[in-house]
Amino acid sequence: MAEAEPKISFQQIDVDLDVQEILLAASQHDLAKLRRLVRTQSSLPDAANVKDPETGYSPLHSAIAACEPETEEQAKGDASKIDAETLKSGVETVKLLLQEGAIWNDLDNNNETPGCLARRIGALELYDLIVDAGVRAEMLLNRLDGYEELSDDEDDIKESGEKAEGAEAETETEAPELVDVTAEQAATIIANANAEAETVANPDVTNVKYLDSNLNIQKDRILDSDQNGVMMQWESDIMKKSAVALLPRPGLKVLNIGHGMGIVDGFFQEQSPAEHHIIEAHADVAAEMKKRGWDKKPGVVIHEGRWQDILPGLVGEGVTFDAIYYDTFAESYADFREFFSEQVIGLLEQEGKWGFFNGMGADRQISYDVYQKVAEMDLFEAGFDVEWEDIPVPKLEGEWEGVRRAYWVVENYRLPLCRFME
Ligand SMILES: C[S@@+](CC[C@H](N)C(=O)[O-])C[C@H]1O[C@@H](n2cnc3c(N)ncnc32)[C@H](O)[C@@H]1O
């Protein structure tokens, strides 16, 4: 018996045609038509984010791909080969789509975001537009996260009028400065960001779950019980450069948060610190530290527990440091921001320096670039200057065997060195 033909409704055909029309207008950089289709004439609810079923292209992908030089020789990521007029209309089209709520990091079927595509074809002006859109979206989300936390905590706020006032003032005065979007665009950004596949941290791993799990501590790596890489030997060069930048001479006081394999602590020891405090929250790591004699090394004081619980005590005792390093695991950006905006100020000497393992978004260049800017803006807001040093990372192909997710893909590590602003 012959198979029945699949039925396609007229409504479905309309939708498919609308999608193709939007993608075509985007690729032709036809602003007037695109604006009309996206705003009014389309039967689609989220017209700025339609997808081509074959390529997975969104309108942003289409607009950027249309800038790619035609010949193979030209198409080697050389921006000078992109026709100036095409690039100009590409810029206008990308701006329009972003204003209409296009998702900055939607993936196509080639696992590329629009920004990845722009970078690959050498359209750096377009790349920068997407990075800025990513920064706006992430800043807004981070602010709203904080806002939600506050409203969840209504009881605490009522108990402490001072805290509530401060918090409200922060939300009211600072968000508009940082995020220049309309309420409608903000709503789209939030809805989109929640639906996006890409995140800076791995959402499956939370700090509480991690601290509760058994670790697999090997000679060259630590894995958690789901095979996520907690720390790996290949990071040694980064750790060495961080330690030397933070602690350039003997006799200083250093605080390290997150012992892991003890790599950075080993380099701190080589700088003969007068005091060397280490905070470590995982029981398996703390046990391993003692097995390896860390509790008997010169100047070492081990604090077992989460930094969230240990640091207020140190601040209360008036302990201060010339250098602080932060490299934990399975913590969110909000945790990190809380660390530097609320704790470092009470712990760092006026002339001191602090740094952190800069791995946010490192599985994709555009996410890495976005999060560098987000962190820079938040650091600035918290009163810190940051200098970045590029360190090339060797090819890591063989490193990921047995590890659940390659958490490092970008070519250069950007080492941050932070100080109080003058
Ligand atoms: C990436 S490793 C640190 C690697 C270290 N920089 C090195 O050179 O080996 C992260 C460490 O932070 C610890 N950690 C995770 N969350 C923490 C928290 N909230 N407070 C203190 N330590 C934490 C983990 O148990 C782990 O040992």
XYZ file of C-alpha atoms and ligand atoms in Angstrom:
449
model
C 0.000 0.000 0.000
C 1.331 3.417 -0.930
C 2.208 5.705 2.007
C -0.126 8.637 2.526
C 1.347 11.977 1.467
C 2.100 14.148 4.529
C -0.465 16.897 4.714
C 0.840 20.453 4.687
C -1.623 23.132 5.666
C -1.908 26.468 3.885
C -1.143 28.104 7.226
C 2.186 26.231 7.393
C 3.058 27.304 3.863
C 2.358 30.925 4.851
C 4.661 30.651 7.838
C 7.463 29.084 5.774
C 7.137 31.803 3.162
C 7.255 34.484 5.835
C 10.408 32.967 7.275
C 12.100 32.859 3.889
C 11.036 36.409 3.105
C 12.534 37.729 6.339
C 15.777 35.815 5.811
C 15.987 37.061 2.229
C 15.385 40.691 3.245
C 18.084 40.299 5.910
C 20.578 38.843 3.441
C 19.798 41.575 0.907
C 20.215 44.210 3.619
C 16.854 45.568 2.537
C 16.162 47.717 5.590
C 12.748 49.035 4.657
C 11.364 45.607 3.822
C 12.977 43.954 6.807
C 11.627 46.563 9.198
C 8.144 46.152 7.781
C 8.270 42.354 7.899
C 9.666 42.143 11.390
C 7.424 44.791 12.890
C 4.069 44.431 11.276
C 3.522 42.261 8.291
C 4.693 38.947 9.507
C 2.423 36.225 10.895
C 5.271 35.204 13.216
C 5.408 36.128 16.888
C 9.224 36.405 17.126
C 10.050 37.490 13.608
C 13.578 38.762 14.358
C 14.536 35.249 15.410
C 13.125 33.008 12.719
C 15.337 30.163 11.508
C 16.113 28.626 8.174
C 15.360 24.917 8.675
C 18.301 23.806 6.500
C 21.127 26.019 7.742
C 19.755 27.115 11.085
C 20.484 30.699 10.026
C 18.668 33.461 11.888
C 18.187 36.868 10.206
C 21.409 38.001 11.930
C 23.315 35.058 10.442
C 21.843 35.818 7.033
C 22.729 39.513 7.174
C 26.314 38.725 8.195
C 26.824 35.804 5.806
C 25.859 38.121 2.928
C 29.019 40.149 3.649
C 31.285 37.175 2.980
C 33.532 37.782 -0.059
C 32.583 35.609 -3.022
C 35.780 33.852 -4.065
C 37.544 31.265 -1.983
C 40.773 33.251 -1.872
C 38.947 36.307 -0.677
C 36.985 34.409 1.910
C 39.857 33.899 4.308
C 38.728 36.200 7.038
C 40.457 39.219 5.480
C 38.289 42.239 6.295
C 39.891 44.351 3.553
C 38.351 42.009 0.972
C 34.807 42.783 2.106
C 33.127 45.294 -0.160
C 32.784 48.585 1.761
C 29.208 49.241 0.632
C 28.110 45.735 1.564
C 29.719 46.090 4.967
C 28.002 49.427 5.537
C 24.564 48.054 4.721
C 25.415 44.962 6.771
C 26.100 47.177 9.781
C 22.741 48.931 9.391
C 20.921 45.620 9.031
C 22.580 44.095 12.073
C 21.767 47.203 14.123
C 18.121 47.055 13.055
C 17.833 43.366 13.912
C 19.406 43.871 17.325
C 17.003 46.714 18.027
C 14.163 44.386 17.108
C 15.277 41.824 19.679
C 17.455 39.456 17.629
C 19.301 36.964 19.830
C 23.026 37.783 19.858
C 24.210 34.213 20.415
C 21.732 31.943 18.681
C 23.425 28.919 17.119
C 23.116 27.846 13.475
C 23.426 24.223 12.315
C 27.195 24.712 12.043
C 27.336 25.525 15.773
C 28.178 29.145 15.015
C 26.647 32.238 16.579
C 26.238 35.308 14.326
C 29.344 36.702 16.039
C 31.372 33.554 15.283
C 30.368 33.905 11.642
C 31.321 37.603 11.553
C 34.712 36.814 13.072
C 35.359 33.930 10.677
C 34.758 36.076 7.588
C 36.756 38.968 9.051
C 33.807 41.356 9.455
C 35.123 42.806 12.686
C 32.817 45.806 12.680
C 29.866 43.417 12.718
C 31.589 41.273 15.331
C 31.938 44.305 17.621
C 28.239 45.135 17.247
C 27.318 41.625 18.340
C 29.766 41.734 21.258
C 28.175 44.981 22.448
C 24.714 43.440 22.166
C 25.955 40.473 24.201
C 27.331 42.788 26.871
C 24.021 44.672 27.100
C 22.047 41.451 27.377
C 24.322 39.912 30.002
C 24.526 43.107 32.066
C 20.768 43.351 32.069
C 20.343 39.737 33.054
C 22.881 40.077 35.841
C 21.116 43.151 37.158
C 17.758 41.400 37.047
C 19.185 38.372 38.829
C 20.177 40.672 41.658
C 16.776 42.314 41.574
C 15.009 38.963 41.830
C 17.228 37.931 44.719
C 16.235 41.100 46.518
C 12.534 40.635 45.993
C 12.793 36.973 47.088
C 14.285 38.218 50.317
C 11.529 40.550 51.355
C 11.705 39.475 54.988
C 15.402 40.320 55.237
C 14.772 43.669 53.657
C 12.032 44.471 56.136
C 14.293 43.520 59.028
C 17.044 45.829 57.832
C 15.765 49.129 56.534
C 19.266 50.330 55.730
C 20.008 47.360 53.500
C 16.692 47.708 51.716
C 17.224 51.367 50.975
C 20.709 50.792 49.677
C 19.560 47.959 47.499
C 16.649 49.867 46.018
C 18.840 52.829 45.268
C 21.271 50.570 43.461
C 18.608 49.042 41.260
C 16.988 52.357 40.454
C 20.026 54.446 39.719
C 22.420 52.049 38.091
C 20.564 49.822 35.700
C 19.569 52.519 33.177
C 23.125 53.819 32.962
C 24.476 50.434 32.092
C 21.762 49.203 29.817
C 20.501 51.511 27.157
C 17.430 49.608 25.942
C 13.684 50.138 26.036
C 11.477 48.101 28.371
C 10.163 46.167 25.399
C 13.657 45.337 24.166
C 14.629 44.379 27.699
C 11.731 41.938 27.878
C 12.785 40.378 24.583
C 16.392 40.129 25.695
C 15.367 38.359 28.888
C 13.022 35.968 27.159
C 15.650 35.194 24.544
C 18.513 34.878 26.943
C 16.585 32.384 29.000
C 15.994 30.300 25.923
C 19.557 30.443 24.661
C 21.754 27.421 24.405
C 24.967 29.204 25.315
C 25.757 30.053 28.904
C 28.889 31.330 30.505
C 28.906 28.786 33.255
C 27.836 25.184 33.008
C 24.303 25.314 34.404
C 24.277 21.614 35.300
C 26.881 22.092 38.006
C 26.025 24.088 41.088
C 28.435 24.837 43.907
C 26.308 23.010 46.487
C 26.038 19.902 44.317
C 29.745 20.014 43.554
C 30.781 20.361 47.204
C 28.609 17.367 48.012
C 30.100 15.119 45.333
C 33.095 12.792 45.481
C 36.135 13.951 43.557
C 38.472 11.972 41.373
C 41.860 13.490 42.211
C 44.537 12.394 39.737
C 48.137 13.487 39.159
C 47.311 15.829 36.300
C 43.649 16.683 36.890
C 40.740 16.789 39.302
C 37.340 15.661 38.016
C 34.016 15.844 39.810
C 31.666 12.858 39.939
C 30.186 13.820 36.532
C 33.615 14.012 34.869
C 33.597 17.787 34.757
C 37.138 19.145 34.813
C 37.655 20.995 38.105
C 41.362 21.699 37.553
C 43.888 20.521 34.981
C 47.662 20.527 34.727
C 47.657 22.481 31.445
C 46.710 25.598 33.420
C 50.138 25.611 35.151
C 51.668 28.357 33.008
C 48.655 30.584 33.681
C 48.933 29.878 37.408
C 52.657 30.662 37.421
C 52.227 33.982 35.623
C 49.319 34.915 37.904
C 51.297 34.110 41.058
C 54.368 36.092 39.971
C 52.288 39.089 38.859
C 50.440 39.166 42.175
C 53.376 38.397 44.451
C 56.515 39.851 42.881
C 58.800 39.658 45.959
C 59.266 37.746 49.204
C 57.750 38.755 52.517
C 54.226 39.639 51.324
C 50.856 38.359 52.570
C 48.716 36.377 50.146
C 45.232 34.859 50.213
C 44.268 32.137 47.724
C 40.651 31.040 47.368
C 40.342 27.516 45.930
C 43.336 25.184 46.346
C 42.441 22.626 43.636
C 45.681 20.884 42.642
C 47.726 23.376 44.637
C 49.432 24.658 41.495
C 49.049 28.368 42.150
C 49.757 27.816 45.848
C 53.002 26.052 44.878
C 54.047 29.137 42.887
C 53.012 31.449 45.739
C 55.247 29.397 48.068
C 58.188 29.919 45.686
C 57.779 33.676 46.291
C 58.355 33.082 50.066
C 55.301 34.900 51.408
C 55.232 36.069 55.038
C 51.668 34.758 55.328
C 49.905 32.410 52.935
C 46.209 31.847 53.666
C 44.267 29.257 51.654
C 40.483 28.846 51.664
C 39.204 25.489 50.424
C 35.612 24.279 50.597
C 35.715 20.704 49.316
C 36.416 18.058 51.974
C 38.311 15.793 49.514
C 40.640 18.613 48.466
C 41.159 19.686 52.081
C 42.059 16.081 53.026
C 44.483 15.837 50.103
C 46.112 19.122 51.144
C 46.893 17.745 54.562
C 48.129 14.458 53.090
C 50.585 16.481 51.041
C 51.749 18.467 54.059
C 50.303 21.831 53.095
C 49.405 22.535 56.722
C 53.122 22.448 57.597
C 54.457 24.696 54.853
C 55.947 28.057 55.866
C 53.385 30.759 56.547
C 50.446 28.584 55.471
C 47.092 28.935 57.238
C 44.320 26.694 55.882
C 40.703 27.779 56.250
C 38.349 24.903 55.551
C 34.972 26.056 54.232
C 33.358 28.260 51.617
C 34.799 31.738 51.130
C 31.284 33.062 51.706
C 31.502 31.768 55.291
C 35.211 32.380 55.971
C 35.817 35.874 54.604
C 33.459 37.858 56.880
C 35.403 36.443 59.863
C 38.756 37.525 58.399
C 37.385 40.986 57.636
C 36.068 41.172 61.216
C 39.544 40.354 62.557
C 41.045 43.105 60.406
C 43.287 40.712 58.437
C 44.556 42.238 55.176
C 46.571 40.977 52.211
C 48.980 42.303 49.601
C 47.602 39.842 47.064
C 44.398 37.849 46.618
C 43.646 35.180 44.030
C 40.179 33.767 43.283
C 39.732 30.483 41.417
C 36.789 28.423 42.589
C 34.554 25.960 40.787
C 30.853 25.785 39.880
C 30.132 29.270 41.107
C 28.017 31.739 39.177
C 29.039 35.138 37.881
C 26.805 36.593 40.622
C 28.960 34.833 43.262
C 32.099 36.233 41.689
C 30.635 39.725 41.531
C 29.630 39.497 45.170
C 33.179 38.449 46.001
C 34.850 41.442 44.416
C 32.241 44.068 45.152
C 31.692 43.136 48.792
C 34.694 41.239 50.133
C 37.874 42.411 48.434
C 37.485 45.971 49.695
C 37.799 44.796 53.307
C 40.725 42.455 52.683
C 43.105 44.061 50.208
C 45.856 46.491 51.226
C 45.509 49.885 49.546
C 48.476 49.172 47.247
C 47.602 45.487 46.919
C 46.715 43.520 43.778
C 44.190 40.823 43.181
C 43.364 38.475 40.321
C 41.092 35.666 39.280
C 41.067 32.720 36.920
C 39.532 34.294 33.846
C 37.679 31.350 32.331
C 34.211 32.853 31.851
C 32.855 31.992 28.419
C 36.174 30.439 27.359
C 34.513 27.755 25.248
C 33.746 30.332 22.527
C 35.659 33.474 21.551
C 32.632 35.739 21.439
C 31.435 34.667 24.885
C 34.954 35.239 26.217
C 35.012 38.746 24.714
C 31.542 39.551 26.024
C 32.376 38.433 29.533
C 35.648 40.299 29.581
C 33.705 43.516 28.955
C 30.963 42.630 31.435
C 33.556 41.925 34.130
C 35.479 45.082 33.278
C 32.349 47.216 33.690
C 31.396 45.575 36.972
C 34.970 45.866 38.248
C 34.962 49.531 37.365
C 31.676 49.991 39.180
C 33.139 48.263 42.238
C 36.135 50.630 42.203
C 38.839 48.550 40.481
C 41.150 49.133 37.552
C 42.057 46.033 35.599
C 45.034 45.353 33.321
C 44.894 42.404 30.959
C 47.881 40.416 29.698
C 47.429 38.004 26.786
C 48.968 34.582 27.261
C 48.846 32.123 24.340
C 47.305 28.783 25.298
C 48.832 25.737 23.562
C 46.588 23.388 21.545
C 44.676 21.259 24.026
C 43.264 18.582 21.726
C 44.436 15.512 23.665
C 43.654 17.023 27.043
C 39.915 16.471 27.056
C 39.854 12.688 26.921
C 37.659 11.485 29.775
C 36.514 15.047 30.542
C 32.850 15.817 30.054
C 33.204 19.218 28.428
C 36.125 21.068 26.876
C 35.889 24.200 28.970
C 38.729 25.948 27.172
C 38.656 26.674 23.428
C 39.935 30.235 22.917
C 43.513 30.819 21.780
C 44.658 33.402 24.296
C 44.171 33.534 28.033
C 43.628 37.096 29.259
C 45.281 37.385 32.615
C 43.638 40.043 34.794
C 45.488 42.131 37.365
C 43.206 44.332 39.476
C 43.975 47.246 41.783
C 41.974 49.851 43.617
C 41.267 52.789 41.330
C 43.376 55.841 42.020
C 39.780 25.306 39.826
S 40.174 24.738 41.384
C 41.485 25.803 41.883
C 42.758 25.469 41.203
C 43.947 26.200 41.769
N 43.987 27.556 41.311
C 45.237 25.497 41.377
O 46.170 26.199 40.981
O 45.307 24.287 41.461
C 38.826 25.316 42.325
C 38.886 25.002 43.801
O 37.947 25.849 44.476
C 37.291 25.083 45.471
N 36.007 25.756 45.764
C 34.852 25.676 45.055
N 33.926 26.470 45.599
C 34.496 27.089 46.659
C 34.025 28.043 47.599
N 32.797 28.527 47.556
N 34.889 28.465 48.568
C 36.153 27.986 48.612
N 36.643 27.072 47.745
C 35.826 26.630 46.777
C 37.172 23.733 44.829
O 36.921 22.718 45.739
C 38.512 23.582 44.131
O 39.461 23.007 44.968
